[in-house]
Amino acid sequence: MKMRRTRHRHRPNPELPIAFVGTYPPRRCGIATFTRDLSDAVIGASRRVSATVLAVTDARCTSEHPERVRFEIRHGIRADYVAAAEFVNYSDIRLVSIQHEYGIFGGDDGAHILDFLSHLRKRAVVTLHTVLERPTVSQQAIVQGMTERCERLIVMSQLALDLLEKAYDIPRSLTELIPHGIPDLPMGEREQHKATFGISGRRVLLTFGLLSPKKGIETVLRALPSLVGRFPDLIYLVVGVTHPEIKRRGGEEYRHALECEAESLGLRDHVVFRDQFVDASELCRYLQAADIYITPYLDEAQITSGTLAYAMGSGAAVVSTPYWYAKELLSEGRGRLFGFGDVDQLTGILETLLLDGVERTRLQRAAYAFARKMTWPAVGEAYVRLARRVLGEAAAPKPRVAPEPSLPELRLEHLIRMTDDTGLLQHAIHSVPDRRHGYCVDDNARGLLVALQSERVAPSAETQRLITTYLSYLHHSQREDGHFHNFMDYRRNLQPGQSSEDCVGRALWALGATVRWASDDGSRLLAREMFDRAITLPLGFVPRGCALGILGLHAYLQAEPGSAVALATLESLGDALVQRYEQEADPEWRWFEPQLVYDNAMLPLALFRLSSVTGDQTALRVARESLEFLESVCFAEGHLALIGNAGWYPRGGERAIVDEQPIDAAAFVLAFDAAYTATGDSRYLARMRESFEWFLGANRLGLSLYDFSTAGCRDGLEASGVNENQGAESTVSFLLALLTMLDQAGAGIDGKDTQAERDEPRDVLAGEFTAGGARAPRIPAEIDR
């Protein structure tokens, strides 16, 4: 979070100060460009308007923003959204304009924007850059939540209006159609622009955007051989870098394949691939040089396309596949459509337009005339008119949230301090790493879980380094039979001996999470190999190791739902855990073992997770009963009182209270989160909060175990004080609990149990938006517009 104090230098006492919330340049992202252009447009529409930007930032981006940006919201930090709302509340801003795309805000499906709106006391409108035909429950709830808290939802196409009414049950009275803005370009001067690219006198076809198989470039390439013989001056420009997700997975293999296909088709002198990031002004020059602009996309469910709008506004003749937005804009003779992947139909259309200059000119003029209402000056005026209308309406009551205690900021300083190039050290003397005890698999597995979840909340080079370090440590420690050498001394000597069941179970949990969440193929593939080597080891484990194995299998199956071995092993472990409960439990002691020891809540947690995959109602019942039993034992006088490490709690015996451990409090946080997800019972959320507050002083001694100065966690609650050492187990336990709290607070929608995949990415600058709701793994949408 960063706030700046600036003055409105050119607009003294503006009548209508508007704040824009979205990404912003220098970030290379379509929403960023749109936010800048829209804020420019509303200022240009009226001298009485001023613009302030609250920019959503990426942890990897360190660039300075221009003066208009007065507040920076870190993508994954929920507290920043609340602070941003308070910044607006105590300013002269009268209206907030939010640029919404699921991928640019933190929380699952971008749910943190609801935290901003819930704390906002000024009026707001939201521009929806993606409208899905088949939204998930959480995506639908986010849009409906914005509807409750905003005066209007703005969309860019008629179809989007229809979808909001049909798929989201939002009345037309709350929606507004304002088209995608485009630069106000002069028509003509095509040859002059061709000269700037060294293609004077040639007939120019153009496609712009991030290269990916969904772009359909192959269709155009296969149409060209029959055209270039008749039109030897024909050239096809394919402008744009490779889609980041395609490049991450296969480098430039896809681009190389396209270039090879062009070469094999004899098109060396007729196709140019320009691998470059193109800003808005350069894109306009390309468009003004094009005779025909082609969008050969293969996905019908695109609700809007900035590049298509730009092309029409530049005066190019447009040829496109019939995706939704193209059908709407190119109707009534404003362009030509061909079937998805239909090479022959495309060839015929291009041949006609290249031969018939009159028809080509007619299309160019029709598209250009239609696009006049889409120019930024026109769009800016439309937004200002809507702003004045909204502010003139009687204020409708909007739902607000009651204040709740804030969560600590996610900080990894102590975790980083405890990590060297080998792995995570086990122990510390106060806050200083103690090298004498070396490393263990248990702590590095926990560390890997924290690093993976931190990467989801606030991605950075540091979280990527931690993921690699901890995964590498686990790999080095695994034996050929799947077991692990749990301990390694500081000199990197692995200690002999059989790995414990807890060690194997925690490693499987971390490896399953890596398969599910790691952002790079190398980490996922290695984790999968390691997981498969150990997948059946928990069969026959006692309850705690069995439960940890279930957590690993649950995570693994989210990424590999077709794995028959994983599912069979999960079911067998679940049956064994339920059977153990039924053997040990009685009406007074509803538990799996004859004593309560450490990490107890992991057992019901595992069964909640298992039931979400298998639908096993017996497992769900046992999870609820055993967690209820733990509650009856461990909650008293409004706080959590954990089982003491110094003696535990045997059935019929005396319960130990000394030496309460952070690992146990974290297990309760995770278990109550899973219980809420499985049942929807909000009582579990209250218990989850109480469990987390144990770290902050809501405990037997009223002392905080979390050290706000070091970002470490003290090792335990002793008889009359805290253990001042801040070792790995306690610190990662706190961080895992905090990340779970942040995730639940950010979701707050449907008690999610799976990671929300982001909606289809869009091309930089001019955007390709899907309305489908496909859930294929890919990069967040804000990277690619």
JSON list of C-alpha atoms in Angstrom, two decimals, residues 197-272:
[
{"chain": "A", "resi": 197, "resn": "PHE", "atom": "CA", "xyz": [6.80, -0.04, -41.97]},
{"chain": "A", "resi": 198, "resn": "GLY", "atom": "CA", "xyz": [8.61, -0.42, -45.28]},
{"chain": "A", "resi": 199, "resn": "ILE", "atom": "CA", "xyz": [5.67, -2.03, -47.09]},
{"chain": "A", "resi": 200, "resn": "SER", "atom": "CA", "xyz": [4.65, 0.73, -49.50]},
{"chain": "A", "resi": 201, "resn": "GLY", "atom": "CA", "xyz": [2.55, -0.40, -52.43]},
{"chain": "A", "resi": 202, "resn": "ARG", "atom": "CA", "xyz": [1.62, -3.75, -50.90]},
{"chain": "A", "resi": 203, "resn": "ARG", "atom": "CA", "xyz": [-1.80, -5.11, -50.00]},
{"chain": "A", "resi": 204, "resn": "VAL", "atom": "CA", "xyz": [-1.68, -5.57, -46.24]},
{"chain": "A", "resi": 205, "resn": "LEU", "atom": "CA", "xyz": [-3.53, -8.09, -44.09]},
{"chain": "A", "resi": 206, "resn": "LEU", "atom": "CA", "xyz": [-3.10, -7.75, -40.32]},
{"chain": "A", "resi": 207, "resn": "THR", "atom": "CA", "xyz": [-3.78, -9.76, -37.16]},
{"chain": "A", "resi": 208, "resn": "PHE", "atom": "CA", "xyz": [-2.68, -8.39, -33.80]},
{"chain": "A", "resi": 209, "resn": "GLY", "atom": "CA", "xyz": [-2.50, -10.04, -30.39]},
{"chain": "A", "resi": 210, "resn": "LEU", "atom": "CA", "xyz": [-0.72, -12.52, -28.19]},
{"chain": "A", "resi": 211, "resn": "LEU", "atom": "CA", "xyz": [0.09, -15.66, -30.15]},
{"chain": "A", "resi": 212, "resn": "SER", "atom": "CA", "xyz": [-1.76, -18.77, -29.01]},
{"chain": "A", "resi": 213, "resn": "PRO", "atom": "CA", "xyz": [-3.54, -21.67, -30.73]},
{"chain": "A", "resi": 214, "resn": "LYS", "atom": "CA", "xyz": [-6.91, -20.03, -30.01]},
{"chain": "A", "resi": 215, "resn": "LYS", "atom": "CA", "xyz": [-5.98, -17.10, -32.24]},
{"chain": "A", "resi": 216, "resn": "GLY", "atom": "CA", "xyz": [-6.54, -19.22, -35.35]},
{"chain": "A", "resi": 217, "resn": "ILE", "atom": "CA", "xyz": [-3.52, -17.86, -37.25]},
{"chain": "A", "resi": 218, "resn": "GLU", "atom": "CA", "xyz": [-3.16, -21.22, -39.01]},
{"chain": "A", "resi": 219, "resn": "THR", "atom": "CA", "xyz": [-6.48, -20.64, -40.79]},
{"chain": "A", "resi": 220, "resn": "VAL", "atom": "CA", "xyz": [-5.14, -17.49, -42.42]},
{"chain": "A", "resi": 221, "resn": "LEU", "atom": "CA", "xyz": [-1.80, -19.09, -43.33]},
{"chain": "A", "resi": 222, "resn": "ARG", "atom": "CA", "xyz": [-3.58, -21.95, -45.10]},
{"chain": "A", "resi": 223, "resn": "ALA", "atom": "CA", "xyz": [-5.76, -19.51, -47.04]},
{"chain": "A", "resi": 224, "resn": "LEU", "atom": "CA", "xyz": [-2.80, -17.54, -48.42]},
{"chain": "A", "resi": 225, "resn": "PRO", "atom": "CA", "xyz": [-1.15, -19.96, -50.92]},
{"chain": "A", "resi": 226, "resn": "SER", "atom": "CA", "xyz": [-4.06, -19.71, -53.37]},
{"chain": "A", "resi": 227, "resn": "LEU", "atom": "CA", "xyz": [-4.05, -15.90, -53.02]},
{"chain": "A", "resi": 228, "resn": "VAL", "atom": "CA", "xyz": [-0.40, -14.93, -53.35]},
{"chain": "A", "resi": 229, "resn": "GLY", "atom": "CA", "xyz": [-0.15, -16.26, -56.91]},
{"chain": "A", "resi": 230, "resn": "ARG", "atom": "CA", "xyz": [-2.89, -13.89, -57.96]},
{"chain": "A", "resi": 231, "resn": "PHE", "atom": "CA", "xyz": [-1.79, -11.07, -55.65]},
{"chain": "A", "resi": 232, "resn": "PRO", "atom": "CA", "xyz": [2.01, -11.23, -55.49]},
{"chain": "A", "resi": 233, "resn": "ASP", "atom": "CA", "xyz": [2.15, -7.98, -53.50]},
{"chain": "A", "resi": 234, "resn": "LEU", "atom": "CA", "xyz": [0.08, -9.48, -50.65]},
{"chain": "A", "resi": 235, "resn": "ILE", "atom": "CA", "xyz": [1.66, -9.43, -47.19]},
{"chain": "A", "resi": 236, "resn": "TYR", "atom": "CA", "xyz": [0.22, -10.73, -43.89]},
{"chain": "A", "resi": 237, "resn": "LEU", "atom": "CA", "xyz": [1.50, -9.10, -40.69]},
{"chain": "A", "resi": 238, "resn": "VAL", "atom": "CA", "xyz": [1.11, -11.07, -37.45]},
{"chain": "A", "resi": 239, "resn": "VAL", "atom": "CA", "xyz": [2.01, -8.63, -34.68]},
{"chain": "A", "resi": 240, "resn": "GLY", "atom": "CA", "xyz": [2.41, -9.49, -31.02]},
{"chain": "A", "resi": 241, "resn": "VAL", "atom": "CA", "xyz": [4.47, -11.46, -28.53]},
{"chain": "A", "resi": 242, "resn": "THR", "atom": "CA", "xyz": [3.75, -15.07, -27.64]},
{"chain": "A", "resi": 243, "resn": "HIS", "atom": "CA", "xyz": [1.06, -15.56, -25.02]},
{"chain": "A", "resi": 244, "resn": "PRO", "atom": "CA", "xyz": [2.88, -15.76, -21.62]},
{"chain": "A", "resi": 245, "resn": "GLU", "atom": "CA", "xyz": [1.20, -19.04, -20.68]},
{"chain": "A", "resi": 246, "resn": "ILE", "atom": "CA", "xyz": [2.12, -20.64, -24.02]},
{"chain": "A", "resi": 247, "resn": "LYS", "atom": "CA", "xyz": [5.67, -19.34, -23.67]},
{"chain": "A", "resi": 248, "resn": "ARG", "atom": "CA", "xyz": [5.93, -20.54, -20.06]},
{"chain": "A", "resi": 249, "resn": "ARG", "atom": "CA", "xyz": [4.91, -24.05, -21.03]},
{"chain": "A", "resi": 250, "resn": "GLY", "atom": "CA", "xyz": [6.78, -24.44, -24.29]},
{"chain": "A", "resi": 251, "resn": "GLY", "atom": "CA", "xyz": [8.98, -21.43, -24.86]},
{"chain": "A", "resi": 252, "resn": "GLU", "atom": "CA", "xyz": [8.69, -20.21, -28.45]},
{"chain": "A", "resi": 253, "resn": "GLU", "atom": "CA", "xyz": [7.77, -23.65, -29.80]},
{"chain": "A", "resi": 254, "resn": "TYR", "atom": "CA", "xyz": [4.34, -22.48, -30.99]},
{"chain": "A", "resi": 255, "resn": "ARG", "atom": "CA", "xyz": [5.71, -19.38, -32.75]},
{"chain": "A", "resi": 256, "resn": "HIS", "atom": "CA", "xyz": [8.39, -21.54, -34.37]},
{"chain": "A", "resi": 257, "resn": "ALA", "atom": "CA", "xyz": [5.71, -23.99, -35.56]},
{"chain": "A", "resi": 258, "resn": "LEU", "atom": "CA", "xyz": [3.77, -21.14, -37.20]},
{"chain": "A", "resi": 259, "resn": "GLU", "atom": "CA", "xyz": [6.92, -19.86, -38.89]},
{"chain": "A", "resi": 260, "resn": "CYS", "atom": "CA", "xyz": [7.71, -23.37, -40.14]},
{"chain": "A", "resi": 261, "resn": "GLU", "atom": "CA", "xyz": [4.19, -23.77, -41.51]},
{"chain": "A", "resi": 262, "resn": "ALA", "atom": "CA", "xyz": [4.44, -20.44, -43.33]},
{"chain": "A", "resi": 263, "resn": "GLU", "atom": "CA", "xyz": [7.78, -21.55, -44.79]},
{"chain": "A", "resi": 264, "resn": "SER", "atom": "CA", "xyz": [6.40, -24.93, -45.88]},
{"chain": "A", "resi": 265, "resn": "LEU", "atom": "CA", "xyz": [3.49, -23.18, -47.60]},
{"chain": "A", "resi": 266, "resn": "GLY", "atom": "CA", "xyz": [5.90, -21.06, -49.62]},
{"chain": "A", "resi": 267, "resn": "LEU", "atom": "CA", "xyz": [4.96, -17.85, -47.84]},
{"chain": "A", "resi": 268, "resn": "ARG", "atom": "CA", "xyz": [8.42, -16.61, -46.85]},
{"chain": "A", "resi": 269, "resn": "ASP", "atom": "CA", "xyz": [7.93, -13.31, -48.73]},
{"chain": "A", "resi": 270, "resn": "HIS", "atom": "CA", "xyz": [4.29, -12.91, -47.76]},
{"chain": "A", "resi": 271, "resn": "VAL", "atom": "CA", "xyz": [4.12, -13.44, -43.99]},
{"chain": "A", "resi": 272, "resn": "VAL", "atom": "CA", "xyz": [5.91, -11.41, -41.31]}
]
